[in-house]
């Protein structure tokens, strides 16, 4: 299996621009998670989906952030407009249902820098 | 709510030294517990996990962790570290019925040759 695939790996943008991060979960995994990692706050859960439906978005910082999962093999995290404080590494992770050990499988992350 | 506390933020050891990283969690019910490792520039990888049975769990690369329910702890240990263990280590908890992991703030381990 190819694992969780994220793109882009690195993005540098200017304040005010729209940023779209993409994730392809492992085939057959029906849970998908978006985490954000910063030095100050560590790893924070932003949102997670089950069978393409958002279950918990309480970690989404504000209305500038939105996430979608139009099908089982693709999700996006969008920031509009972006701000310098959004600079972080954004990780996508997936897991299957039915084997309730909770282990998450992470992608390699998207490092976002907002100037 | 579930939370995780890692006491050591930055640990520096010499090769062959023993390692113990502290992790305490807060959750009132049954939990699954994890340690993840993040090597420089890489994604998080599972080191070991506990969900039931023997509270002493062995993972990859010689790591082990012990679940002490009375102390709400899940400390990570390795008897002899190597330079290649230099990485950031995250403890995580997943309470019964919950689907998302809550991570601790991480411990950066630096092993000097």
mmCIF file of C-alpha atoms in Angstrom:
data_model
loop_
_atom_site.group_PDB
_atom_site.id
_atom_site.type_symbol
_atom_site.label_atom_id
_atom_site.label_comp_id
_atom_site.label_asym_id
_atom_site.label_seq_id
_atom_site.Cartn_x
_atom_site.Cartn_y
_atom_site.Cartn_z
ATOM 1 C CA UNK A 1 0.000 0.000 0.000
ATOM 2 C CA UNK A 2 1.227 3.492 -0.828
ATOM 3 C CA UNK A 3 0.323 4.936 2.551
ATOM 4 C CA UNK A 4 -1.328 8.281 3.176
ATOM 5 C CA UNK A 5 -0.361 10.719 0.456
ATOM 6 C CA UNK A 6 -0.305 14.456 1.007
ATOM 7 C CA UNK A 7 0.385 17.336 -1.327
ATOM 8 C CA UNK A 8 2.046 19.719 -1.551
ATOM 9 C CA UNK A 9 4.956 18.790 0.695
ATOM 10 C CA UNK A 10 5.983 22.398 1.006
ATOM 11 C CA UNK A 11 4.102 25.610 0.309
ATOM 12 C CA UNK A 12 5.211 29.168 0.722
ATOM 13 C CA UNK A 13 2.576 31.811 0.198
ATOM 14 C CA UNK A 14 1.831 35.386 1.071
ATOM 15 C CA UNK A 15 -0.636 36.562 3.645
ATOM 16 C CA UNK A 16 -4.132 36.789 2.233
ATOM 17 C CA UNK A 17 -3.702 34.065 -0.346
ATOM 18 C CA UNK A 18 -5.809 30.919 -0.457
ATOM 19 C CA UNK A 19 -4.087 27.671 0.457
ATOM 20 C CA UNK A 20 -5.381 24.206 -0.387
ATOM 21 C CA UNK A 21 -3.809 21.087 1.100
ATOM 22 C CA UNK A 22 -4.699 17.665 -0.236
ATOM 23 C CA UNK A 23 -4.798 14.183 1.192
ATOM 24 C CA UNK A 24 -5.380 10.698 -0.159
ATOM 25 C CA UNK A 25 -6.013 8.206 2.656
ATOM 26 C CA UNK A 26 -5.053 4.555 2.615
ATOM 27 C CA UNK A 27 -7.534 2.577 0.551
ATOM 28 C CA UNK A 28 -10.165 0.956 2.749
ATOM 29 C CA UNK A 29 -9.655 3.363 5.641
ATOM 30 C CA UNK A 30 -12.893 5.156 6.397
ATOM 31 C CA UNK A 31 -11.629 7.567 9.036
ATOM 32 C CA UNK A 32 -9.587 10.583 7.984
ATOM 33 C CA UNK A 33 -8.007 13.124 10.316
ATOM 34 C CA UNK A 34 -6.339 16.490 9.851
ATOM 35 C CA UNK A 35 -3.777 17.538 12.474
ATOM 36 C CA UNK A 36 -1.672 20.670 12.719
ATOM 37 C CA UNK A 37 1.779 20.693 14.294
ATOM 38 C CA UNK A 38 3.437 23.826 15.624
ATOM 39 C CA UNK A 39 6.260 24.413 18.062
ATOM 40 C CA UNK A 40 3.991 26.266 20.446
ATOM 41 C CA UNK A 41 0.961 23.981 20.460
ATOM 42 C CA UNK A 42 2.291 20.583 19.408
ATOM 43 C CA UNK A 43 -0.078 18.305 17.491
ATOM 44 C CA UNK A 44 -3.643 19.530 17.429
ATOM 45 C CA UNK A 45 -6.619 17.756 15.912
ATOM 46 C CA UNK A 46 -8.405 20.046 13.483
ATOM 47 C CA UNK A 47 -11.167 17.835 12.108
ATOM 48 C CA UNK A 48 -11.975 14.250 11.328
ATOM 49 C CA UNK A 49 -14.282 12.457 8.928
ATOM 50 C CA UNK A 50 -15.976 9.071 8.970
ATOM 51 C CA UNK A 51 -17.261 7.724 5.664
ATOM 52 C CA UNK A 52 -16.693 11.165 4.134
ATOM 53 C CA UNK A 53 -18.867 12.903 6.740
ATOM 54 C CA UNK A 54 -17.294 15.461 9.121
ATOM 55 C CA UNK A 55 -17.722 14.156 12.669
ATOM 56 C CA UNK A 56 -15.836 16.619 14.835
ATOM 57 C CA UNK A 57 -14.608 19.990 13.591
ATOM 58 C CA UNK A 58 -14.255 21.604 16.998
ATOM 59 C CA UNK A 59 -10.523 21.945 16.484
ATOM 60 C CA UNK A 60 -10.818 24.088 13.372
ATOM 61 C CA UNK A 61 -9.342 27.432 14.453
ATOM 62 C CA UNK A 62 -11.799 29.762 12.770
ATOM 63 C CA UNK A 63 -13.956 30.319 9.740
ATOM 64 C CA UNK A 64 -10.926 30.820 7.534
ATOM 65 C CA UNK A 65 -10.381 27.071 7.723
ATOM 66 C CA UNK A 66 -12.587 24.586 5.905
ATOM 67 C CA UNK A 67 -12.243 20.908 5.079
ATOM 68 C CA UNK A 68 -14.056 18.656 2.676
ATOM 69 C CA UNK A 69 -14.074 15.013 1.772
ATOM 70 C CA UNK A 70 -15.972 14.624 -1.505
ATOM 71 C CA UNK A 71 -15.190 10.912 -1.768
ATOM 72 C CA UNK A 72 -13.462 8.107 0.097
ATOM 73 C CA UNK A 73 -10.101 8.712 -1.534
ATOM 74 C CA UNK A 74 -9.676 12.465 -1.298
ATOM 75 C CA UNK A 75 -9.835 15.276 1.218
ATOM 76 C CA UNK A 76 -8.872 18.931 1.187
ATOM 77 C CA UNK A 77 -8.058 21.449 3.883
ATOM 78 C CA UNK A 78 -8.454 25.022 2.743
ATOM 79 C CA UNK A 79 -7.323 28.229 4.392
ATOM 80 C CA UNK A 80 -8.757 31.455 3.016
ATOM 81 C CA UNK A 81 -7.368 34.006 3.610
ATOM 82 C CA UNK A 82 -4.111 32.701 5.021
ATOM 83 C CA UNK A 83 -2.228 34.468 7.820
ATOM 84 C CA UNK A 84 1.355 34.138 9.103
ATOM 85 C CA UNK A 85 0.117 32.399 12.265
ATOM 86 C CA UNK A 86 -1.180 29.571 10.073
ATOM 87 C CA UNK A 87 2.410 28.567 9.354
ATOM 88 C CA UNK A 88 2.732 24.957 10.525
ATOM 89 C CA UNK A 89 3.030 21.388 9.347
ATOM 90 C CA UNK A 90 -0.361 19.929 8.489
ATOM 91 C CA UNK A 91 -0.663 16.172 8.777
ATOM 92 C CA UNK A 92 -3.347 13.962 7.370
ATOM 93 C CA UNK A 93 -3.927 10.535 8.908
ATOM 94 C CA UNK A 94 -6.303 7.672 8.289
ATOM 95 C CA UNK A 95 -7.443 4.514 10.019
ATOM 96 C CA UNK A 96 -9.804 1.662 9.316
ATOM 97 C CA UNK A 97 -12.934 0.908 11.252
ATOM 98 C CA UNK A 98 -13.663 -2.450 12.826
ATOM 99 C CA UNK A 99 -10.239 -2.890 14.382
ATOM 100 C CA UNK A 100 -10.676 -0.625 17.320
ATOM 101 C CA UNK A 101 -7.132 -0.114 18.437
ATOM 102 C CA UNK A 102 -7.136 3.505 17.390
ATOM 103 C CA UNK A 103 -3.816 3.443 15.549
ATOM 104 C CA UNK A 104 -3.504 6.241 13.015
ATOM 105 C CA UNK A 105 -1.419 6.113 9.856
ATOM 106 C CA UNK A 106 0.135 9.454 9.025
ATOM 107 C CA UNK A 107 1.145 11.104 5.795
ATOM 108 C CA UNK A 108 4.423 12.953 5.456
ATOM 109 C CA UNK A 109 2.821 16.302 6.090
ATOM 110 C CA UNK A 110 2.491 19.601 4.249
ATOM 111 C CA UNK A 111 4.770 22.338 5.554
ATOM 112 C CA UNK A 112 3.043 25.683 5.118
ATOM 113 C CA UNK A 113 4.827 29.002 5.420
ATOM 114 C CA UNK A 114 2.748 32.154 5.203
ATOM 115 C CA UNK A 115 4.812 35.307 4.781
ATOM 116 C CA UNK B 1 -12.215 15.260 27.756
ATOM 117 C CA UNK B 2 -8.974 13.398 27.332
ATOM 118 C CA UNK B 3 -5.533 14.960 27.699
ATOM 119 C CA UNK B 4 -1.904 13.890 27.736
ATOM 120 C CA UNK B 5 1.006 15.381 29.618
ATOM 121 C CA UNK B 6 4.635 14.746 28.732
ATOM 122 C CA UNK B 7 6.938 16.049 31.416
ATOM 123 C CA UNK B 8 10.215 16.198 29.561
ATOM 124 C CA UNK B 9 10.379 18.619 26.665
ATOM 125 C CA UNK B 10 14.010 18.117 25.710
ATOM 126 C CA UNK B 11 16.274 15.276 26.768
ATOM 127 C CA UNK B 12 19.948 14.954 25.915
ATOM 128 C CA UNK B 13 21.688 11.621 26.449
ATOM 129 C CA UNK B 14 24.912 9.971 25.475
ATOM 130 C CA UNK B 15 24.890 6.759 23.480
ATOM 131 C CA UNK B 16 24.318 3.650 25.618
ATOM 132 C CA UNK B 17 22.545 5.624 28.321
ATOM 133 C CA UNK B 18 19.155 4.415 29.503
ATOM 134 C CA UNK B 19 16.031 6.322 28.574
ATOM 135 C CA UNK B 20 12.746 6.905 30.319
ATOM 136 C CA UNK B 21 10.216 9.417 29.004
ATOM 137 C CA UNK B 22 7.244 10.248 31.147
ATOM 138 C CA UNK B 23 3.632 10.300 29.966
ATOM 139 C CA UNK B 24 0.506 10.825 32.029
ATOM 140 C CA UNK B 25 -3.001 10.912 30.668
ATOM 141 C CA UNK B 26 -6.324 12.111 31.884
ATOM 142 C CA UNK B 27 -9.429 10.133 30.992
ATOM 143 C CA UNK B 28 -12.019 8.493 33.203
ATOM 144 C CA UNK B 29 -12.583 5.273 31.289
ATOM 145 C CA UNK B 30 -10.845 2.581 29.293
ATOM 146 C CA UNK B 31 -8.020 3.861 27.136
ATOM 147 C CA UNK B 32 -5.769 2.872 24.304
ATOM 148 C CA UNK B 33 -2.268 4.311 24.614
ATOM 149 C CA UNK B 34 0.378 4.948 22.003
ATOM 150 C CA UNK B 35 3.890 6.174 21.524
ATOM 151 C CA UNK B 36 4.759 7.661 18.158
ATOM 152 C CA UNK B 37 8.201 8.713 16.947
ATOM 153 C CA UNK B 38 8.997 11.465 14.463
ATOM 154 C CA UNK B 39 12.499 11.392 12.999
ATOM 155 C CA UNK B 40 13.794 14.712 11.686
ATOM 156 C CA UNK B 41 11.863 15.750 8.594
ATOM 157 C CA UNK B 42 9.652 12.682 8.606
ATOM 158 C CA UNK B 43 6.095 11.790 9.491
ATOM 159 C CA UNK B 44 4.918 10.186 12.708
ATOM 160 C CA UNK B 45 5.421 6.459 12.969
ATOM 161 C CA UNK B 46 3.986 4.097 15.539
ATOM 162 C CA UNK B 47 6.526 2.883 18.086
ATOM 163 C CA UNK B 48 4.214 0.809 20.248
ATOM 164 C CA UNK B 49 0.656 0.631 21.523
ATOM 165 C CA UNK B 50 -1.354 -0.681 24.422
ATOM 166 C CA UNK B 51 -5.017 -1.542 24.325
ATOM 167 C CA UNK B 52 -5.433 -4.507 26.694
ATOM 168 C CA UNK B 53 -3.603 -7.410 28.309
ATOM 169 C CA UNK B 54 -0.030 -7.327 29.536
ATOM 170 C CA UNK B 55 0.678 -3.772 30.755
ATOM 171 C CA UNK B 56 4.300 -4.085 29.641
ATOM 172 C CA UNK B 57 4.334 -3.486 25.916
ATOM 173 C CA UNK B 58 7.291 -4.065 23.649
ATOM 174 C CA UNK B 59 7.675 -2.085 20.455
ATOM 175 C CA UNK B 60 10.103 -1.670 17.626
ATOM 176 C CA UNK B 61 13.793 -0.846 17.964
ATOM 177 C CA UNK B 62 14.064 -2.081 21.543
ATOM 178 C CA UNK B 63 11.549 0.323 23.036
ATOM 179 C CA UNK B 64 9.041 -0.696 25.669
ATOM 180 C CA UNK B 65 6.376 1.039 27.729
ATOM 181 C CA UNK B 66 4.535 0.175 30.894
ATOM 182 C CA UNK B 67 0.908 1.033 31.530
ATOM 183 C CA UNK B 68 0.301 1.756 35.215
ATOM 184 C CA UNK B 69 -3.423 2.299 35.539
ATOM 185 C CA UNK B 70 -3.299 3.537 39.130
ATOM 186 C CA UNK B 71 -0.891 6.282 38.100
ATOM 187 C CA UNK B 72 -2.520 7.061 34.736
ATOM 188 C CA UNK B 73 0.940 6.654 33.263
ATOM 189 C CA UNK B 74 2.475 5.099 30.161
ATOM 190 C CA UNK B 75 6.207 5.766 30.338
ATOM 191 C CA UNK B 76 8.513 4.877 27.477
ATOM 192 C CA UNK B 77 11.814 3.137 28.158
ATOM 193 C CA UNK B 78 14.878 1.896 26.346
ATOM 194 C CA UNK B 79 17.839 0.365 28.191
ATOM 195 C CA UNK B 80 20.512 1.657 25.821
ATOM 196 C CA UNK B 81 19.907 4.466 23.317
ATOM 197 C CA UNK B 82 21.658 4.913 20.003
ATOM 198 C CA UNK B 83 22.467 8.025 18.008
ATOM 199 C CA UNK B 84 19.773 6.942 15.534
ATOM 200 C CA UNK B 85 17.132 7.312 18.266
ATOM 201 C CA UNK B 86 17.445 11.084 17.986
ATOM 202 C CA UNK B 87 13.876 12.130 17.261
ATOM 203 C CA UNK B 88 10.757 13.582 18.791
ATOM 204 C CA UNK B 89 8.550 11.224 20.776
ATOM 205 C CA UNK B 90 4.830 11.694 21.247
ATOM 206 C CA UNK B 91 2.548 9.965 23.694
ATOM 207 C CA UNK B 92 -1.108 9.720 22.651
ATOM 208 C CA UNK B 93 -4.365 8.524 24.154
ATOM 209 C CA UNK B 94 -7.595 7.321 22.669
ATOM 210 C CA UNK B 95 -10.448 6.926 25.115
ATOM 211 C CA UNK B 96 -12.995 4.170 24.693
ATOM 212 C CA UNK B 97 -15.509 5.105 22.046
ATOM 213 C CA UNK B 98 -13.448 7.986 20.800
ATOM 214 C CA UNK B 99 -11.977 7.900 17.318
ATOM 215 C CA UNK B 100 -9.359 10.656 17.416
ATOM 216 C CA UNK B 101 -6.034 10.501 19.230
ATOM 217 C CA UNK B 102 -5.025 13.246 21.629
ATOM 218 C CA UNK B 103 -1.293 13.835 21.603
ATOM 219 C CA UNK B 104 1.060 15.134 24.234
ATOM 220 C CA UNK B 105 3.316 18.069 23.456
ATOM 221 C CA UNK B 106 6.205 15.786 22.572
ATOM 222 C CA UNK B 107 9.693 15.155 23.919
ATOM 223 C CA UNK B 108 12.676 15.953 21.805
ATOM 224 C CA UNK B 109 15.426 13.378 22.367
ATOM 225 C CA UNK B 110 18.951 14.171 21.335
ATOM 226 C CA UNK B 111 21.487 11.344 21.559
ATOM 227 C CA UNK B 112 25.101 12.394 21.420
ATOM 228 C CA UNK B 113 27.636 9.955 19.962
#
